Coordinates of C-alpha atoms and ligand atoms in Angstrom, one line a residue:
X1 CA 13.9 -3.9 -16.1
X2 CA 13.8 -5.4 -19.8
X3 CA 10.2 -6.3 -20.1
X4 CA 7.4 -3.9 -19.8
X5 CA 5.3 -6.8 -18.1
X6 CA 1.6 -7.1 -19.4
X7 CA -1.3 -8.4 -17.3
X8 CA -3.9 -9.5 -19.4
X9 CA -7.4 -11.5 -18.0
X10 CA -7.7 -14.8 -19.6
X11 CA -9.5 -15.5 -22.2
X12 CA -9.5 -17.2 -25.9
X13 CA -7.1 -14.5 -26.7
X14 CA -4.8 -14.0 -24.2
X15 CA -3.9 -17.3 -24.2
X16 CA -3.0 -17.6 -27.9
X17 CA -0.9 -14.5 -27.2
X18 CA 0.5 -16.4 -24.6
X19 CA 1.3 -19.8 -26.5
X20 CA 2.6 -17.3 -28.9
X21 CA 5.2 -15.1 -26.6
X22 CA 6.3 -19.1 -25.1
X23 CA 6.7 -20.5 -28.7
X24 CA 9.1 -18.2 -28.9
X25 CA 10.7 -19.2 -25.8
X26 CA 10.1 -16.3 -24.2
X27 CA 8.9 -17.4 -19.8
X28 CA 4.6 -16.3 -19.3
X29 CA 3.1 -16.4 -16.1
X30 CA -0.1 -18.6 -15.8
X31 CA -2.6 -19.3 -12.9
X32 CA -2.5 -22.8 -12.3
X33 CA -5.8 -24.4 -9.4
X34 CA -2.1 -24.5 -7.1
X35 CA -0.4 -21.4 -7.5
X36 CA 0.1 -18.8 -10.1
X37 CA 3.1 -21.0 -12.5
X38 CA 6.9 -19.4 -14.5
X39 CA 5.9 -20.9 -17.9
X40 CA 8.2 -21.9 -20.7
X41 CA 8.7 -24.7 -22.8
X42 CA 9.8 -27.3 -20.9
X43 CA 12.1 -29.2 -23.6
X44 CA 14.1 -26.0 -24.1
X45 CA 16.9 -25.5 -22.8
X46 CA 17.6 -21.9 -22.8
X47 CA 14.1 -21.4 -22.1
X48 CA 14.1 -22.9 -18.8
X49 CA 17.3 -21.1 -18.3
X50 CA 15.7 -17.9 -18.3
X51 CA 12.9 -19.3 -15.6
X52 CA 16.0 -20.4 -12.8
X53 CA 17.8 -16.7 -13.1
X54 CA 13.9 -14.9 -12.9
X55 CA 13.1 -16.3 -9.5
X56 CA 16.3 -16.6 -8.5
X57 CA 16.2 -20.3 -8.3
X58 CA 19.4 -22.7 -7.5
X59 CA 20.2 -24.3 -10.4
X60 CA 19.6 -27.9 -8.6
X61 CA 16.5 -27.3 -7.3
X62 CA 14.5 -29.1 -10.0
X63 CA 11.1 -27.9 -12.6
X64 CA 7.6 -29.8 -12.4
X65 CA 6.8 -30.5 -15.8
X66 CA 3.1 -30.0 -17.0
X67 CA 1.0 -31.5 -19.8
X68 CA -2.7 -31.2 -20.9
X69 CA -3.6 -34.5 -21.8
X70 CA -2.7 -38.4 -21.0
X71 CA -0.5 -38.4 -24.5
X72 CA 2.0 -36.2 -23.4
X73 CA 3.5 -38.4 -21.0
X74 CA 5.3 -41.0 -22.5
X75 CA 7.2 -39.4 -24.6
X76 CA 9.1 -37.2 -21.4
X77 CA 9.4 -40.5 -18.7
X78 CA 10.9 -44.1 -19.6
X79 CA 8.6 -46.2 -18.1
X80 CA 5.6 -45.7 -15.6
X81 CA 3.8 -47.8 -13.3
X82 CA 0.1 -49.3 -13.1
X83 CA 0.3 -47.2 -9.5
X84 CA 0.8 -44.2 -11.7
X85 CA -1.7 -45.1 -14.5
X86 CA -4.5 -45.6 -11.8
X87 CA -4.2 -41.9 -10.1
X88 CA -3.8 -40.6 -13.4
X89 CA -6.5 -41.9 -14.4
X90 CA -8.2 -41.0 -10.7
X91 CA -6.3 -37.3 -9.8
X92 CA -5.5 -35.8 -13.6
X93 CA -6.2 -33.1 -14.8
X94 CA -5.1 -31.8 -10.6
X95 CA -2.4 -31.1 -8.0
X96 CA -0.7 -34.9 -7.9
X97 CA 2.6 -34.9 -9.7
X98 CA 4.6 -38.2 -10.2
X99 CA 8.0 -38.5 -10.7
X100 CA 8.9 -41.2 -13.2
X101 CA 12.1 -41.8 -14.6
X102 CA 13.4 -39.4 -17.7
X103 CA 13.7 -39.7 -20.8
X104 CA 15.8 -38.2 -23.5
X105 CA 13.9 -36.1 -24.5
X106 CA 13.7 -33.6 -20.8
X107 CA 16.7 -31.7 -21.1
X108 CA 19.5 -32.0 -17.5
X109 CA 18.6 -28.3 -16.6
X110 CA 14.4 -28.9 -16.6
X111 CA 14.8 -32.0 -14.0
X112 CA 17.7 -30.6 -12.1
X113 CA 20.9 -32.8 -13.3
X114 CA 19.0 -36.3 -12.2
X115 CA 17.4 -39.2 -13.5
X116 CA 14.1 -38.5 -13.2
X117 CA 11.5 -35.6 -14.4
X118 CA 8.3 -34.7 -11.9
X119 CA 5.2 -34.6 -14.4
X120 CA 1.7 -33.4 -13.8
X121 CA -1.4 -32.1 -15.8
X122 CA -3.4 -29.4 -14.0
X123 CA -6.7 -28.5 -13.8
X124 CA -7.1 -25.3 -14.9
X125 CA -8.6 -24.2 -17.5
X126 CA -6.8 -21.4 -18.7
X127 CA -3.8 -23.6 -18.2
X128 CA -4.9 -26.5 -19.8
X129 CA -5.1 -24.7 -22.6
X130 CA -2.3 -23.3 -23.3
X131 CA -0.7 -25.4 -23.2
X132 CA -2.4 -27.3 -25.4
X133 CA -2.1 -24.6 -28.6
X134 CA 1.6 -24.5 -27.5
X135 CA 1.7 -28.8 -28.6
X136 CA 4.3 -28.9 -26.1
X137 CA 5.0 -29.3 -22.0
X138 CA 5.4 -26.5 -19.7
X139 CA 8.2 -26.6 -17.2
X140 CA 5.8 -24.2 -14.2
X141 CA 7.1 -23.5 -10.9
X142 CA 5.5 -20.7 -9.0
X143 CA 5.8 -17.7 -10.4
X144 CA 7.5 -15.6 -7.6
X145 CA 10.8 -14.7 -6.2
X146 CA 12.7 -17.1 -4.8
X147 CA 12.0 -18.0 -1.4
X148 CA 8.7 -15.8 -0.9
X149 CA 5.5 -17.2 -0.7
X150 CA 4.1 -18.3 -3.5
X151 CA 1.5 -16.7 -5.4
X152 CA -2.3 -16.4 -5.8
X153 CA -3.4 -14.2 -7.4
X154 CA -1.9 -12.5 -10.8
X155 CA -1.2 -9.1 -8.5
X156 CA 1.2 -11.2 -6.9
X157 CA 2.9 -12.6 -9.5
X158 CA 3.2 -8.9 -11.1
X159 CA 5.1 -7.6 -7.8
X160 CA 8.2 -10.1 -7.9
X161 CA 8.1 -10.5 -11.5
X162 CA 7.2 -7.5 -13.2
X163 CA 10.2 -5.7 -15.9
X164 CA 11.5 -9.4 -15.9
X165 CA 8.4 -11.6 -17.6
X166 CA 6.4 -10.3 -21.1
X167 CA 3.5 -11.9 -19.7
X168 CA 1.0 -12.0 -17.1
X169 CA -2.5 -14.3 -17.8
X170 CA -4.6 -13.3 -15.2
X171 CA -7.4 -16.4 -14.4
X172 CA -8.4 -14.8 -10.8
X173 CA -7.8 -16.5 -7.2
X174 CA -6.0 -20.0 -7.5
X175 CA -9.0 -22.6 -6.1
X176 CA -6.2 -24.6 -3.1
X177 CA -4.6 -22.4 -2.8
X178 CA -0.7 -24.1 -1.8
X179 CA 1.2 -26.1 -4.2
X180 CA 0.9 -29.4 -5.6
X181 CA 0.9 -32.5 -4.3
X182 CA 4.4 -34.5 -5.0
X183 CA 4.9 -38.1 -5.2
X184 CA 7.2 -41.0 -6.0
X185 CA 7.4 -45.1 -6.3
X186 CA 9.4 -46.1 -3.5
X187 CA 10.2 -49.6 -2.5
X188 CA 6.1 -50.4 -3.7
X189 CA 4.7 -47.8 -2.1
X190 CA 3.1 -43.9 -3.3
X191 CA 5.6 -42.2 -1.2
X192 CA 5.0 -38.5 0.1
X193 CA 7.5 -35.8 -0.6
X194 CA 5.9 -32.3 -0.4
X195 CA 1.9 -32.5 0.9
X196 CA -1.1 -30.3 -0.8
X197 CA -4.6 -30.5 -2.8
X198 CA -4.6 -34.8 -3.1
X199 CA -3.7 -35.5 0.2
X200 CA -2.6 -38.6 1.5
X201 CA -5.5 -40.0 3.0
X202 CA -6.9 -40.0 -0.9
X203 CA -3.9 -41.5 -2.0
X204 CA -4.0 -44.4 0.4
X205 CA -6.7 -45.5 -1.4
X206 CA -4.3 -46.2 -4.7
X207 CA -1.9 -48.4 -2.0
X208 CA 0.3 -47.8 0.9
X209 CA 1.5 -45.0 0.7
X210 CA 3.7 -43.0 3.3
X211 CA 4.8 -39.9 3.9
X212 CA 8.6 -38.2 4.1
X213 CA 9.5 -37.7 7.7
X214 CA 11.4 -33.8 5.4
X215 CA 7.4 -33.2 4.9
X216 CA 7.4 -32.4 8.9
X217 CA 11.3 -32.8 9.7
X218 CA 13.9 -30.3 8.7
X219 CA 16.7 -32.4 7.3
X220 CA 19.7 -33.7 9.3
X221 CA 22.7 -32.7 8.8
X222 CA 24.6 -34.2 5.6
X223 CA 21.1 -36.0 5.0
X224 CA 19.8 -35.9 0.7
X225 CA 17.1 -34.7 0.5
X226 CA 14.7 -37.4 -2.1
X227 CA 13.2 -33.8 -3.4
X228 CA 15.8 -30.7 -3.7
X229 CA 13.3 -28.2 -4.1
X230 CA 13.2 -29.3 0.6
X231 CA 16.7 -28.4 1.7
X232 CA 15.2 -24.5 1.0
X233 CA 14.4 -21.6 3.3
X234 CA 10.8 -21.4 1.2
X235 CA 7.6 -18.7 1.3
X236 CA 9.2 -16.7 4.0
X237 CA 8.1 -13.4 4.0
X238 CA 10.4 -10.3 4.9
X239 CA 8.6 -10.6 8.8
X240 CA 10.1 -13.5 11.2
X241 CA 6.7 -16.3 11.6
X242 CA 6.4 -18.4 14.1
X243 CA 4.0 -20.9 14.8
X244 CA 2.0 -22.1 18.0
X245 CA 1.5 -24.5 19.3
X246 CA -1.9 -23.6 21.1
X247 CA -5.7 -23.9 20.0
X248 CA -8.8 -21.0 21.0
X249 CA -9.3 -19.0 24.3
X250 CA -5.2 -20.4 24.7
X251 CA -4.1 -19.5 21.2
X252 CA -5.6 -16.0 21.3
X253 CA -4.2 -15.1 24.9
X254 CA -1.0 -15.5 23.9
X255 CA -1.0 -13.3 21.2
X256 CA -3.0 -10.7 22.6
X257 CA -0.1 -9.8 24.9
X258 CA 2.3 -9.8 22.4
X259 CA 0.3 -8.0 20.2
X260 CA 0.1 -5.3 23.1
X261 CA 3.2 -5.8 24.7
X262 CA 5.5 -5.7 21.5
X263 CA 6.5 -3.6 18.8
X264 CA 5.0 -5.3 15.3
X265 CA 3.5 -8.4 16.3
X266 CA 0.2 -9.6 13.5
X267 CA -1.5 -12.9 14.6
X268 CA -2.5 -16.0 12.0
X269 CA -5.8 -17.2 13.5
X270 CA -8.3 -20.4 12.4
X271 CA -11.7 -18.9 12.5
X272 CA -10.2 -15.6 14.3
X273 CA -12.4 -11.9 14.7
X274 CA -10.4 -9.4 12.9
X275 CA -9.6 -7.3 14.8
X276 CA -6.7 -5.9 16.7
X277 CA -3.3 -7.5 15.6
X278 CA -5.4 -10.4 14.2
X279 CA -6.4 -11.7 11.1
X280 CA -8.9 -15.1 10.0
X281 CA -6.9 -17.4 8.2
X282 CA -9.8 -19.6 8.2
X283 CA -11.2 -22.4 10.2
X284 CA -11.0 -25.3 7.6
X285 CA -7.9 -26.4 6.4
X286 CA -8.8 -24.9 2.6
X287 CA -9.0 -22.2 3.6
X288 CA -6.0 -21.6 5.6
X289 CA -4.3 -23.4 1.8
X290 CA -6.4 -20.8 0.1
X291 CA -5.0 -17.7 2.3
X292 CA -1.6 -18.9 4.0
X293 CA 0.7 -17.7 1.4
X294 CA -1.5 -14.0 0.2
X295 CA -1.6 -13.6 4.3
X296 CA 2.0 -13.3 4.6
X297 CA 2.3 -11.6 1.8
X298 CA 0.2 -8.8 4.1
X299 CA 1.5 -8.6 6.6
X300 CA 5.1 -7.8 5.0
X301 CA 2.2 -5.0 3.2
X302 CA 0.9 -4.0 6.9
X303 CA 5.1 -3.3 8.2
X304 CA 4.8 -6.4 10.6
X305 CA 7.8 -7.7 12.5
X306 CA 6.5 -10.8 13.2
X307 CA 3.7 -13.4 12.8
X308 CA 2.9 -15.5 15.3
X309 CA 0.4 -18.2 13.4
X310 CA -2.2 -20.9 15.0
X311 CA -0.3 -24.2 14.4
X312 CA -2.8 -25.9 12.1
X313 CA -4.5 -29.6 11.3
X314 CA -2.1 -32.0 10.2
X315 CA -4.7 -33.9 8.4
X316 CA -6.1 -34.0 4.9
X317 CA -4.5 -30.7 3.2
X318 CA -3.7 -29.1 6.6
X319 CA -0.7 -31.4 6.7
X320 CA 0.5 -29.6 3.5
X321 CA -0.6 -26.1 4.9
X322 CA 1.4 -27.6 8.4
X323 CA 4.9 -28.2 6.0
X324 CA 4.6 -24.5 4.3
X325 CA 4.6 -22.9 7.8
X326 CA 7.7 -24.4 9.0
X327 CA 9.5 -23.9 6.0
X328 CA 7.9 -20.4 6.5
X329 CA 8.5 -20.0 9.6
X330 CA 12.5 -21.3 10.1
X331 CA 10.3 -24.5 11.8
X332 CA 10.1 -22.5 14.9
X333 CA 7.6 -23.5 16.7
X334 CA 6.2 -21.7 20.4
X335 CA 4.1 -23.7 22.8
X336 CA 2.5 -22.5 25.3
X337 CA 2.0 -23.0 28.8
Ligands
AMP401 P1 7.6 -26.2 -7.1 O1 8.5 -26.3 -8.5 O2 8.5 -24.5 -6.7 O3 6.0 -26.3 -7.3 O4 8.7 -26.7 -6.5 C1 8.8 -28.1 -7.4 C2 9.3 -29.4 -6.5 O5 8.7 -30.5 -7.1 C3 10.6 -29.6 -6.0 O6 10.1 -29.0 -4.0 C4 12.0 -30.5 -6.0 O7 12.3 -30.2 -5.4 C5 10.3 -31.6 -6.6 N1 10.8 -31.5 -7.5 C6 10.2 -31.7 -9.1 N2 11.4 -32.6 -9.6 C7 11.4 -33.9 -8.6 C8 12.5 -34.9 -9.4 N3 12.3 -35.3 -10.5 N4 12.0 -35.6 -8.0 C9 12.3 -35.1 -6.8 N5 11.5 -33.9 -6.8 C10 11.2 -33.3 -7.3
MG402 MG1 7.9 -22.8 -5.4

C-alpha cells in the first residue's frame, strides 16, 4: 500500500484535483459512460507504465487514448480515413474507439508496441471535463485488476485499486456498463474488433461492416489477434462461469436442479424472479450490459462456486454482452436438452 486512496464525488473541484494529479504523472480513476477508467497522461511514458503496473496488465495489451475534442485527434495519428471522420461526427462523444496509424507523439508503451493507436472521445461529463482541464489525452483502460470484471461503480474501483492510486472520482453508475466498441478499417470495411455500445447495426449505415471472428470464437492455435486484448482471459470472477444455451422455463428448470443438488450454484437469468439462487440480469440487452460485470462481482461476494448465465441475444448491444460472457466463461457453453 503506497497511497491512501481518496474517493471524491464528481464536481468542478474534484475534477480540478484529478487534473492536478494527472499533470504530475499520477493515476486517477475516472467515470466514463462505458466502465470506470484508470487514467494517466497518454503521452507520458512513465505515467502509462504505472497503469500497467497498477492493473497487472500484460505490456503488449495496448491502451485506448481518450480525447475531449476532435482537435486533439490529428496530433495523435498519421491519417484520418473519411469514414472515421463521419463516424466521429455521428458517434463521438460516445462508446466508439477507432484505430489509426499512430504518430510519433504517441509513446510505444501506450500502443503496446504497435504502430497504430486506439482513440475515443467519451460522452461522460466528468471524463470530458477532466481531459479538457488536463489539455492532454488520457490513456484509460478499465480500472480493475487485470482479468477481473470491469468496474461500473466507484466502490468496485476501490475494491481493486485501494492503495494503488491516489484518487477515484465517483460519477455514479456507468450508463452502458461494457467497454467501448473497437473498430479498425480493413479492406474498405468497418471491422469490429470488440463489440460495445455502438452496435454493428448502427455502424453499417456508414459502410460495409464485419465482425471479427475472434469476437464470438476463441483464437485458433498460432493465430495472431488483430486486437491484442482479445487473447487474454478476461472479466472473470473467482467462480466458474458457464453460459447456458436455453431460455425461459427450460433455463429455470436446468438451473433449479443444479442449485438444489450442488453447493454454491448461482443462476443469472434474463428477467427471472430473484429467489432461491436466481439473480435477474435484465430482460433487455441494454440492462444486461449494464448489470453483467456488477453481478459477476456480486457472485464472488456471495461465495458462489459456479455461475450459470442465460445465453444473451447476439444482436445489438447483446453481442457485446455475449462477447464478454464468453471470456468470463472461458468459452464454456452448456447445451440443455
Ligand atoms: P481496455 O482498455 O481494457 O478496454 O482494452 C482496450 C482494447 O482495445 C483491448 O482489447 C486492446 O487490444 C484494444 N486495442 C487498443 N489499441 C489497439 C490497437 N492499436 N490495435 C488493435 N486493438 C487495440
Ligand atoms: Mg479492460
